[in-house]
Short mmCIF file of C-alpha atoms and ligand atoms in Angstrom, two decimals:
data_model
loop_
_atom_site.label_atom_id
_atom_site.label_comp_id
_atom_site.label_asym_id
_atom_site.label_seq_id
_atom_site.Cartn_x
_atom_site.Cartn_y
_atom_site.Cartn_z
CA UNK K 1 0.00 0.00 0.00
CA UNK K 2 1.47 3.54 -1.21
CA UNK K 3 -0.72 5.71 1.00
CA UNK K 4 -0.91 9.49 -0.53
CA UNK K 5 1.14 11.76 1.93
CA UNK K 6 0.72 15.14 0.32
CA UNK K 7 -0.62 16.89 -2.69
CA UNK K 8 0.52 19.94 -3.91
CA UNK K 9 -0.37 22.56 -6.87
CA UNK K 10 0.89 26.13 -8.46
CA UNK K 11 0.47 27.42 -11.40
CA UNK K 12 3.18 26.95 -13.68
CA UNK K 13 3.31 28.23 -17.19
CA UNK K 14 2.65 26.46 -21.07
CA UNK K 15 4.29 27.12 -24.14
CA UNK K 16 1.83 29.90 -24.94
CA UNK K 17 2.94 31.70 -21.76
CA UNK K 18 0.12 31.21 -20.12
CA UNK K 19 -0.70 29.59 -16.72
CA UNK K 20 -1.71 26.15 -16.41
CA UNK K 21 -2.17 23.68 -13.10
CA UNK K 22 1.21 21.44 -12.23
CA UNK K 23 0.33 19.30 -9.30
CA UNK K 24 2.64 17.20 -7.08
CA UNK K 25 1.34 14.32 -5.27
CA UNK K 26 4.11 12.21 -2.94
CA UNK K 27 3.82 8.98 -0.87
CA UNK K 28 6.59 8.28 1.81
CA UNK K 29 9.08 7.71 -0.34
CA UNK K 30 8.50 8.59 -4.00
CA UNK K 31 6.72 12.41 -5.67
CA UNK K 32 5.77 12.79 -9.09
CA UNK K 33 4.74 16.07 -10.88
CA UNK K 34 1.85 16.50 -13.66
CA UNK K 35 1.19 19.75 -15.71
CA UNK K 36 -2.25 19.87 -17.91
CA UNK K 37 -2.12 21.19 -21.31
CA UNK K 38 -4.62 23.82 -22.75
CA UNK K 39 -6.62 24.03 -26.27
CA UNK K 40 -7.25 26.59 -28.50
CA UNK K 41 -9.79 25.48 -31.16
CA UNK K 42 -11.53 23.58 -28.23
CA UNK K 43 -14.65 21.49 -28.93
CA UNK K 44 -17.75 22.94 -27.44
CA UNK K 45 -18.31 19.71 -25.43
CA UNK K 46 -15.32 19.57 -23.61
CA UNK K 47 -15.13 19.69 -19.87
CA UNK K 48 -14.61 22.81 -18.56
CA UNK K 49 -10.74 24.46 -18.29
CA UNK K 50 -11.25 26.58 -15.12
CA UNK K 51 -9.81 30.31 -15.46
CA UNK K 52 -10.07 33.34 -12.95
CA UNK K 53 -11.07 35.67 -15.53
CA UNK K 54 -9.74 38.59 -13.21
CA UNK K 55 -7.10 41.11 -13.87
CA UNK K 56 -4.51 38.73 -13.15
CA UNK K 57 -2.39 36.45 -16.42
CA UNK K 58 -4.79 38.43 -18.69
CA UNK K 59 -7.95 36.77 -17.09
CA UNK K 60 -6.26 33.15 -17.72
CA UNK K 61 -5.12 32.58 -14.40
CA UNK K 62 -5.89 29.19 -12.96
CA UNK K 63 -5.54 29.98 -9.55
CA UNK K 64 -8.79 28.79 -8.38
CA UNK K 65 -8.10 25.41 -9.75
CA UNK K 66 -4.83 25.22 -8.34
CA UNK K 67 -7.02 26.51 -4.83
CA UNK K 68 -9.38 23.44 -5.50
CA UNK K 69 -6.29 21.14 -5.80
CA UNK K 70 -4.68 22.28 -2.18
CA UNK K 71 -8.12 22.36 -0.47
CA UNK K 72 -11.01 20.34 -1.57
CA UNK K 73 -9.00 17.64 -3.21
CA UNK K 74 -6.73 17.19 -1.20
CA UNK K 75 -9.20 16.61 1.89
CA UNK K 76 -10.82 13.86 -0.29
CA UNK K 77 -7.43 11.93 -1.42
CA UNK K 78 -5.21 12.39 0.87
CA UNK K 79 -4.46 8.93 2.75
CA UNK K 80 -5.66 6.55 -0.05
CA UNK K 81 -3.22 4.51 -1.82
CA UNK K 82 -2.26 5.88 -4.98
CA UNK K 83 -2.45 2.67 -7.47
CA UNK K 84 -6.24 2.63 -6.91
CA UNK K 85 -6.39 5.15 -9.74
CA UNK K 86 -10.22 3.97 -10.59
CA UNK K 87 -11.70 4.78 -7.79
CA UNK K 88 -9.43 8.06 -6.85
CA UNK K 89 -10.63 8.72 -10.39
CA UNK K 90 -14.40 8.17 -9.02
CA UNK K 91 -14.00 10.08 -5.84
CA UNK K 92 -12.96 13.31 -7.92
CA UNK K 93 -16.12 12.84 -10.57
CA UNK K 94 -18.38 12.70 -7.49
CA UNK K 95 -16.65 15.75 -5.87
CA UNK K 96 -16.87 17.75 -9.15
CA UNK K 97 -20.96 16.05 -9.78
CA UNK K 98 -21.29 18.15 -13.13
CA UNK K 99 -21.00 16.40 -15.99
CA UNK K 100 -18.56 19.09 -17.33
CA UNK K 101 -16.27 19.14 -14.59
CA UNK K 102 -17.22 23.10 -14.09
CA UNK K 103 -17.38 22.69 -10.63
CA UNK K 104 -13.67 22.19 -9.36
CA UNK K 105 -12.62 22.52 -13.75
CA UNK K 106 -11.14 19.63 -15.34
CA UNK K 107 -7.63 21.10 -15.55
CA UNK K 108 -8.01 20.94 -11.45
CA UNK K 109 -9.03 16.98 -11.64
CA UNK K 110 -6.57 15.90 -14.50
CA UNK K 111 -3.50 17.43 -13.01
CA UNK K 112 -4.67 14.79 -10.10
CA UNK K 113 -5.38 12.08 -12.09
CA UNK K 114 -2.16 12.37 -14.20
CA UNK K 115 0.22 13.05 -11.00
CA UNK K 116 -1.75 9.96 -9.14
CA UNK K 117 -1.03 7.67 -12.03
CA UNK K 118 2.69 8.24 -12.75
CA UNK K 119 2.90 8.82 -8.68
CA UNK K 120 1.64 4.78 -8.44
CA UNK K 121 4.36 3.67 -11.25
CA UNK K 122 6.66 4.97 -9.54
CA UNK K 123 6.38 3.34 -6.23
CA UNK K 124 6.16 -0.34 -8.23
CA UNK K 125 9.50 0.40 -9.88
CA UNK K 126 7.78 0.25 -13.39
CA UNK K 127 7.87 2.00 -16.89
CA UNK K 128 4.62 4.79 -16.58
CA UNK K 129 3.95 3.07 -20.25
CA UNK K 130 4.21 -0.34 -18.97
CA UNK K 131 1.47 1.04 -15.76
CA UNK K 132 -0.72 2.18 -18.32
CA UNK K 133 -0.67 -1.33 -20.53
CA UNK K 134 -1.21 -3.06 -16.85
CA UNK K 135 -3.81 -0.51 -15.35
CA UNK K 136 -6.25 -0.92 -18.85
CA UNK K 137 -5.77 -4.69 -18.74
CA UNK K 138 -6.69 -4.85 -15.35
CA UNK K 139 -9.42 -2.90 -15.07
CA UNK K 140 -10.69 -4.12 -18.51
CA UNK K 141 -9.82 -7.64 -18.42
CA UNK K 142 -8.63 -6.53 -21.42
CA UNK K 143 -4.85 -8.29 -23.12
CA UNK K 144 -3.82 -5.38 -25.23
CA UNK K 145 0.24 -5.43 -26.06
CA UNK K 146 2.14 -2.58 -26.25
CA UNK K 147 4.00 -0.74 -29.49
CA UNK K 148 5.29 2.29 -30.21
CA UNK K 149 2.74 4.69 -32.55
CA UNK K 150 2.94 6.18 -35.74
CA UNK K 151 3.63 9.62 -35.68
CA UNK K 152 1.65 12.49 -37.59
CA UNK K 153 3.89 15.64 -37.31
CA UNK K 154 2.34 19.32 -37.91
CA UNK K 155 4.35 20.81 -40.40
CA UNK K 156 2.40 23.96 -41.27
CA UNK K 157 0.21 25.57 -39.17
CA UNK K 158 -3.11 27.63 -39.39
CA UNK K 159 -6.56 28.33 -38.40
CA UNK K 160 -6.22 28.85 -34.52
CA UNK K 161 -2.40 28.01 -34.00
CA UNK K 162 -1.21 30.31 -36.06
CA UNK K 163 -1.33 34.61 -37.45
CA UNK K 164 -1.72 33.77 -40.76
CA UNK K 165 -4.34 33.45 -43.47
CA UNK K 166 -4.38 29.47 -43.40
CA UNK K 167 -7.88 27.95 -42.70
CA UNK K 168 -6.88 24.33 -42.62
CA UNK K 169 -5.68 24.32 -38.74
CA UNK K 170 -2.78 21.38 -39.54
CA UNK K 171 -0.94 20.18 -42.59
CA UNK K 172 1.27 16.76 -40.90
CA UNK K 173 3.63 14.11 -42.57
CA UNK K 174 2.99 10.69 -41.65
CA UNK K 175 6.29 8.56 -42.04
CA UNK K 176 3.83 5.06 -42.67
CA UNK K 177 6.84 3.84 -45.12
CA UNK K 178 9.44 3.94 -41.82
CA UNK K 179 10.85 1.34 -40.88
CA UNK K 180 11.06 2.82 -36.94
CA UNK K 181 9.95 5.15 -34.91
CA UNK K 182 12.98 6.62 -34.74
CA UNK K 183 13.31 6.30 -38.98
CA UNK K 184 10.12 8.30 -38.81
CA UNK K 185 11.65 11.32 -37.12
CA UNK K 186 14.67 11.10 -39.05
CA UNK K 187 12.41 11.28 -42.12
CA UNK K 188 10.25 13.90 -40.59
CA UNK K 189 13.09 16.36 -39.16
CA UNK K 190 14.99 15.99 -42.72
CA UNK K 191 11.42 17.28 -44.49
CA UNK K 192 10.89 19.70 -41.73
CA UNK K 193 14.36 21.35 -42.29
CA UNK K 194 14.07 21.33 -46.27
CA UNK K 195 10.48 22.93 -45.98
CA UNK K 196 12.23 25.78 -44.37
CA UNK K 197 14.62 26.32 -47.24
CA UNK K 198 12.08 26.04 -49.51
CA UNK K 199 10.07 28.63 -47.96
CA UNK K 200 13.14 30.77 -47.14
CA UNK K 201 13.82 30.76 -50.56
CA UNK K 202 10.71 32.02 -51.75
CA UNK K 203 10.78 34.86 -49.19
CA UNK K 204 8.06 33.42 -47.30
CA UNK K 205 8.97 34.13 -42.98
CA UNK K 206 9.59 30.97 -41.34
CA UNK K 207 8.13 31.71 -37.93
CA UNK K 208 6.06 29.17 -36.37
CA UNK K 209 2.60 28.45 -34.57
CA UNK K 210 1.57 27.12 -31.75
CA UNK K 211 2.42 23.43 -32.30
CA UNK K 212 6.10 24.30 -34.17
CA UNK K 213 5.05 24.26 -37.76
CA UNK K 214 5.67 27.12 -40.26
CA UNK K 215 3.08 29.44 -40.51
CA UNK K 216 3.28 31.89 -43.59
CA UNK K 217 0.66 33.54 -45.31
CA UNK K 218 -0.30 31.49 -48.30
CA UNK K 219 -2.74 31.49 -51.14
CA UNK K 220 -4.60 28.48 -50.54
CA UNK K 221 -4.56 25.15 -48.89
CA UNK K 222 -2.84 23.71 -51.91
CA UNK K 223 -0.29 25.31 -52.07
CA UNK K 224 0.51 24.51 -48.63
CA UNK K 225 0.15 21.07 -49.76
CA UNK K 226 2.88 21.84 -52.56
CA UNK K 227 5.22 22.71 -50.36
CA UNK K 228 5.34 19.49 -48.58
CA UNK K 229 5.09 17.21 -51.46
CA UNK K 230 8.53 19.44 -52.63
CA UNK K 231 10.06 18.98 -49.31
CA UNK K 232 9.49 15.58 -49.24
CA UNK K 233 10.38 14.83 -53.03
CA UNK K 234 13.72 17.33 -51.87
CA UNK K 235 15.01 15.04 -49.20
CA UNK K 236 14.54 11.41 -51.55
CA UNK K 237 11.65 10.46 -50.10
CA UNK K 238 8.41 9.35 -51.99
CA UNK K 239 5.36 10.79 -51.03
CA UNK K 240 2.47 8.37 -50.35
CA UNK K 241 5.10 5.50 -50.07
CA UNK K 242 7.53 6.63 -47.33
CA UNK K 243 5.51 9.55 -46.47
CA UNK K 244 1.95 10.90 -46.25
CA UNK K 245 0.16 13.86 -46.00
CA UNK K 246 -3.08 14.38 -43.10
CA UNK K 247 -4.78 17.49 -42.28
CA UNK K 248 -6.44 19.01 -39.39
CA UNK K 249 -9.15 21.33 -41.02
CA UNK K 250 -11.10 21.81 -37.22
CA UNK K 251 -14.06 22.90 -39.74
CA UNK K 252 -16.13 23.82 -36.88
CA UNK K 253 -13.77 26.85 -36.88
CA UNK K 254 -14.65 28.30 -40.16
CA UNK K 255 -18.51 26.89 -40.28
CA UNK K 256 -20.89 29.64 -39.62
CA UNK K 257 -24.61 29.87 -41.37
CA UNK K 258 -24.05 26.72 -42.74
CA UNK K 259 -21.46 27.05 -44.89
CA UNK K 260 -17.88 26.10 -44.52
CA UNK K 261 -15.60 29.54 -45.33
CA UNK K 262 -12.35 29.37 -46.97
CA UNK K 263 -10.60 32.94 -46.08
CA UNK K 264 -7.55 32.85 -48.24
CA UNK K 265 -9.44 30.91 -50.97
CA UNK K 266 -12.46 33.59 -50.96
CA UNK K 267 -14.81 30.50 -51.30
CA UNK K 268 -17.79 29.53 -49.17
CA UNK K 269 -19.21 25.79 -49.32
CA UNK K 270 -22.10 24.06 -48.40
CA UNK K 271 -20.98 20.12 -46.59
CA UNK K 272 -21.77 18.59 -50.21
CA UNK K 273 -19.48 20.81 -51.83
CA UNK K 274 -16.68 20.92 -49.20
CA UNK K 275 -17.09 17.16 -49.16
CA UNK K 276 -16.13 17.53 -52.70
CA UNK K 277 -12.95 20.09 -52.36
CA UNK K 278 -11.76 17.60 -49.65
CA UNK K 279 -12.43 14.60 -51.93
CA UNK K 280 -10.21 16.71 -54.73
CA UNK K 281 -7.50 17.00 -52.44
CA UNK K 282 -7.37 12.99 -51.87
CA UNK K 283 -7.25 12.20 -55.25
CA UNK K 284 -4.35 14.90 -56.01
CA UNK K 285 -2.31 14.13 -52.32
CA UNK K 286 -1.49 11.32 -51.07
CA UNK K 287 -3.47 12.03 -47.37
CA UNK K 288 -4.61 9.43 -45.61
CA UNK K 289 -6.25 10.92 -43.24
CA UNK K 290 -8.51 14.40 -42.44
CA UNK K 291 -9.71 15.10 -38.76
CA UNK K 292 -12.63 17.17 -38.22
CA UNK K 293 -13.52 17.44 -41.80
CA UNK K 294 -17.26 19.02 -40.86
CA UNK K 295 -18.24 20.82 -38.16
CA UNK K 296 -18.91 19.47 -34.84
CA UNK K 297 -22.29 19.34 -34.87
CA UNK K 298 -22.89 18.78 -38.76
CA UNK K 299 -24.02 14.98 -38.29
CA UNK K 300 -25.41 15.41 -42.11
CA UNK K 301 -22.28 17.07 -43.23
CA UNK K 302 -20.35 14.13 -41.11
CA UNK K 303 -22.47 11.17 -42.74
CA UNK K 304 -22.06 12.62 -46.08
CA UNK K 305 -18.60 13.11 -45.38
CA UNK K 306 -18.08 9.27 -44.02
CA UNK K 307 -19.94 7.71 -46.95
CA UNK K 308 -17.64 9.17 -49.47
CA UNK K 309 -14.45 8.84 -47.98
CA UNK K 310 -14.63 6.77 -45.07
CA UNK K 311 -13.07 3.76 -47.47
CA UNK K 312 -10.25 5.63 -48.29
CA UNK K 313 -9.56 7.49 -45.54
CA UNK K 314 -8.50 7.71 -42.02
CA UNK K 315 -11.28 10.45 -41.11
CA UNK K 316 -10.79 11.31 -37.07
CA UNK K 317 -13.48 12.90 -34.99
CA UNK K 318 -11.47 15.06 -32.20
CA UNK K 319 -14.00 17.96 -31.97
CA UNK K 320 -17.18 15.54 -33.01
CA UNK K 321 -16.05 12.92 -30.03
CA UNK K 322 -14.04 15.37 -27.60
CA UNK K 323 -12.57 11.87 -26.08
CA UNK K 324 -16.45 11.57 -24.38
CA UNK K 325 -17.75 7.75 -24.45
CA UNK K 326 -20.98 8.91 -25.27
CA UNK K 327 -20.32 11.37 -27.78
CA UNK K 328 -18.69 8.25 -29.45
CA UNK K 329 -21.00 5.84 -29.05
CA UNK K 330 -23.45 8.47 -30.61
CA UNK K 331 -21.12 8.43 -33.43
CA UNK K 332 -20.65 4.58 -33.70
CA UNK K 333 -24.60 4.38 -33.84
CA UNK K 334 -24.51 7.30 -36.95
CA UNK K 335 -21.48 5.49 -38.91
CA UNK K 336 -19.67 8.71 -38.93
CA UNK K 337 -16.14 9.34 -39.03
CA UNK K 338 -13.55 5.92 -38.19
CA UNK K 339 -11.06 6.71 -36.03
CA UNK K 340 -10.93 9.30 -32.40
CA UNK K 341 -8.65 11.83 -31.52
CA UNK K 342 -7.90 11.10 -27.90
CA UNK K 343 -7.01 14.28 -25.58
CA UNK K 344 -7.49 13.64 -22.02
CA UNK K 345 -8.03 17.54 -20.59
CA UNK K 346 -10.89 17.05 -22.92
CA UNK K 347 -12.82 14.67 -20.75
CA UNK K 348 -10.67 15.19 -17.31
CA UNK K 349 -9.46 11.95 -15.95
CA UNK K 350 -7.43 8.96 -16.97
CA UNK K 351 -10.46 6.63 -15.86
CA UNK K 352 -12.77 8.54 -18.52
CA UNK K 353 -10.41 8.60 -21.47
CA UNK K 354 -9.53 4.76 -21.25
CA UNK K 355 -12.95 4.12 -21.14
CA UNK K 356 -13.31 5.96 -24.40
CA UNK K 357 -10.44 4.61 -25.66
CA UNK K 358 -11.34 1.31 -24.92
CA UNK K 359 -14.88 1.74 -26.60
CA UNK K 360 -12.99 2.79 -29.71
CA UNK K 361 -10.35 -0.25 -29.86
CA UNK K 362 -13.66 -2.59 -29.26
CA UNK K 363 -15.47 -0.90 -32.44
CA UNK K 364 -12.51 -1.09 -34.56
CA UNK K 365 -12.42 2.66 -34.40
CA UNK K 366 -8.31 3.40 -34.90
CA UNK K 367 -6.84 5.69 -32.01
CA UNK K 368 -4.89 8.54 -32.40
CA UNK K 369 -2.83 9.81 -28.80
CA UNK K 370 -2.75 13.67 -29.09
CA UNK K 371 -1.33 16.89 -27.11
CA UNK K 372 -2.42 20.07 -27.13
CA UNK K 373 -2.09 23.77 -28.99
CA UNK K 374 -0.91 24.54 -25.51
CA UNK K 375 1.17 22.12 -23.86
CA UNK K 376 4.25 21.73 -21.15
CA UNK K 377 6.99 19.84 -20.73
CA UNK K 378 5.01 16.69 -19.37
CA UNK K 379 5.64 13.40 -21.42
CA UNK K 380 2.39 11.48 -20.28
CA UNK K 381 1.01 10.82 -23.48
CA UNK K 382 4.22 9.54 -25.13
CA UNK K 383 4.03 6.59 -22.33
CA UNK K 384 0.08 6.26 -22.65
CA UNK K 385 0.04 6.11 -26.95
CA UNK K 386 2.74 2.90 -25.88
CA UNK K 387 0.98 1.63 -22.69
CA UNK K 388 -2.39 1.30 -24.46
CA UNK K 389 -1.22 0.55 -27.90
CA UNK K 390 -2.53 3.06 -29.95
CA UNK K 391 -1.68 2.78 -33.68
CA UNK K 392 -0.63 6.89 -34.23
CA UNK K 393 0.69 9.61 -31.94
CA UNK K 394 -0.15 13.71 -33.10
CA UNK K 395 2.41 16.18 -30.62
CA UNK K 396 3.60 18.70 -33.39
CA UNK K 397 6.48 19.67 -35.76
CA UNK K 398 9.78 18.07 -34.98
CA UNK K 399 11.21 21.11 -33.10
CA UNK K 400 10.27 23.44 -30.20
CA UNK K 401 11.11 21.48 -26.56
CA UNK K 402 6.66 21.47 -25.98
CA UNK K 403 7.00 18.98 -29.30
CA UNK K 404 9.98 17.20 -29.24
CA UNK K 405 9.68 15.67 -25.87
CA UNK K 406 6.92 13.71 -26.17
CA UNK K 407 9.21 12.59 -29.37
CA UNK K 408 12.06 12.35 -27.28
CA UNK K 409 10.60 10.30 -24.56
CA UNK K 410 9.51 7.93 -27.43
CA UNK K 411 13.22 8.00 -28.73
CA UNK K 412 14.05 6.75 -25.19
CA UNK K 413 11.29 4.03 -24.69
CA UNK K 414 12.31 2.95 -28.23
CA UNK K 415 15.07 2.80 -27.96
CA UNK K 416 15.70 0.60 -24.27
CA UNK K 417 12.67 -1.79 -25.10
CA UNK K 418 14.17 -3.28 -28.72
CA UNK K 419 11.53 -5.83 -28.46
CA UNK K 420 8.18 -3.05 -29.10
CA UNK K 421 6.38 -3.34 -31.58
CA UNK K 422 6.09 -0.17 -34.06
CA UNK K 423 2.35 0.05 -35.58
CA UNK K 424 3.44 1.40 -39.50
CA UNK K 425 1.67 -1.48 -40.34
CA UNK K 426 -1.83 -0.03 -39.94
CA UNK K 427 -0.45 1.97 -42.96
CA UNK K 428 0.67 -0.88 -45.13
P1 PGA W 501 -6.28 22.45 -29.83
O1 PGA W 501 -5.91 21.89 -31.28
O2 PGA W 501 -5.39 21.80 -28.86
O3 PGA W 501 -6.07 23.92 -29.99
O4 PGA W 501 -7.72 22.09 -29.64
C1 PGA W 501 -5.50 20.60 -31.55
C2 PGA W 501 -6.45 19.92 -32.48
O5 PGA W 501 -7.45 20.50 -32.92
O6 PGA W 501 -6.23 18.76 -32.79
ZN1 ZN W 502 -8.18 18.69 -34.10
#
């Protein structure tokens, strides 16, 4: 029994700059330290990210959540032993009691639930990924293995993330020809670095966005697409054999009235016709997969959507599921989309999102591990895409230290447990 000594929170900053909860929860004779990430084109089912709204961190203080860690929390944890993550998991739904989490916010609960779980890996002298593969087949009965994921890296970056004219939100490389993980960054920093020639070249700035991928003003989503396919073809590789393209269009932020609006492109589409631009793009670039390709709540948009491209395309629902088991189910039951973004600050505890996760792997619904616009230096997810086997990771470009260490933790796991699986066969 690792009995929970002491739980601690502040409010530590992400790599917008703004605050977020870190939380430190330690047992006799271990601690371990969580930090929640933050969204920016957030899904409007999400739980709730509790901020101060004050004159303080430009109203996005989190001080009250942090206050809801150190008080009420803490009275209602402190003492229990820290591997019963399910039912510390329970306790802090039934303190919260909204469905939302808007009571104590569900940056408040997850920093909990996070610290709590690495906390309990620690004190067995364990991997966190190999805690995660034995807490889900536990509590599941479940015997899934463990392998390292498939990458998709954000290479250029728009909509939300970025100060440009973009309205697709993420244009990524998928390595699916690598060989390795590790191959797969190799690949994916060599493409990275020649994309910024490229663009350098042609004058364009290479700042970045939020998640570290270039963000110039363009003229439209091809070209964007252009760029990549050069980059790729620059560095030897051959696109839609070694390399693939996805996008992130998060069409919920440019659907208003009905129609989906294309700023740069100066077009406007109803979901038929954007079905249609989207279905042009497959059949010119190789992408294998679109997330949020109609607005969250466009189920006809969705179905339509699904029916013409769900055979030949990975098409993820982050913003139509927000990792919520019912919001899936719901979209199990309407055949849209086939595979789920999973984000755990979107439903607030590790209990919730391996339930979710686990309806998806049971409906043959593929799983994608994701961070954050906002993120920190906290690694979880690198260990949970291994621990639960989940065929693709999405953290980001290949640069900028809120990226490359969930990358770099991967690197690591990689490269001390030879025997791993690596999932590029979903791909092939
Ligand atoms: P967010 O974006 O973290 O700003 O919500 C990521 C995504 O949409 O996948
Ligand atoms: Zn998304």
């Amino acid at each position: 029994m690792s009995k929970i000594k002491s739980i601690q929170a502040i409010q530590v900053l992400d790599s917008r700059g703004y605050p977020t909860v870190a939380c430190k929860v330690a047992t006799e004779a271990h601690s371990a330290i969580s930090m929640v990430p933050s969204g920016a084109s957030t899904g409007s089912k999400e739980a709730l990210e509790l901020r101060d709204n004050n004159n303080e961190y430009c109203g996005k203080g989190v001080a009250k959540a942090v206050d809801n860690i150190n008080s009420k929390i803490k009275n209602a944890i402190i003492g229990m032993d820290c591997s019963q993550q399910f039912k510390i998991d329970d306790i802090l739904i039934e303190l919260d009691g909204t469905t939302t989490k808007s009571e104590l916010g569900a940056n408040s609960i997850l920093a909990v639930s996070i610290a709590v779980m690495k906390l309990a890996a620690k004190t067995k002298h364990i991997e966190l990924f190999q805690y995660v593969n034995d807490l889900f087949n536990i509590n599941f009965s479940s015997e899934i293995q463990m392998s390292l994921p498939v990458p998709m890296l954000n290479i250029i970056n728009g909509g939300e993330h970025a100060n440009n004219n973009i309205d697709i939100q993420e244009f990524m490389i998928i390595p699916n020809g690598a060989e390795s993980f590790s191959e797969s960054i190799r690949w994916s920093v060599e493409i990275y670095q020649a994309l910024k020639t490229n663009l350098k070249v042609l004058s364009y700035p290479t700042t970045v966005g939020d998640e570290g991928g270039f963000a110039p003003n363009l003229n439209s989503n091809q070209e964007a697409l252009d760029h990549i396919m050069r980059a790729i073809e620059d560095v030897t590789l051959k696109p839609g054999v070694d390399v693939s393209i996805a996008l992130d269009c998060a069409a919920s932020e440019f659907y208003s009235d009905g129609m989906y609006k294309l700023k740069a492109e100066k077009k406007s589409y109803s979901s038929t016709e954007f079905t249609s631009y989207l279905t042009s793009l497959v059949k010119s670039y190789p992408i294998l997969s679109i997330e949020d390709g109609m607005d969250e709540n466009d189920l006809k948009g969705w179905k339509f959507l699904t029916k013409e491209l769900g055979q030949k395309c990975q098409l993820v629902g982050d913003d139509l599921f927000v990792t919520n088991v019912n919001e899936l189910k719901e979209g199990i039951e309407n055949n849209v989309a086939n595979s789920i973004l999973i984000k755990f600050n979107q439903v607030g505890t590790i209990k919730e999102t391996f339930e979710t996760f686990l309806l998806a792997k049971n409906n043959n619904i593929k799983t994608i591990i994701s961070h954050r616009s906002g993120e920190t230096e906290d690694t979880t997810i690198s260990d949970i895409s291994v621990g639960l086997c989940a065929e693709q990771i999405k953290t980001g470009a290949p640069a900028r230290s809120d990226r490359t260490s969930k990358y770099n933790r991967l690197l690591f796991i990689e490269s001390e447990n030879q025997s791993l699986d690596y999932a590029n066969k979903i791909f092939n």
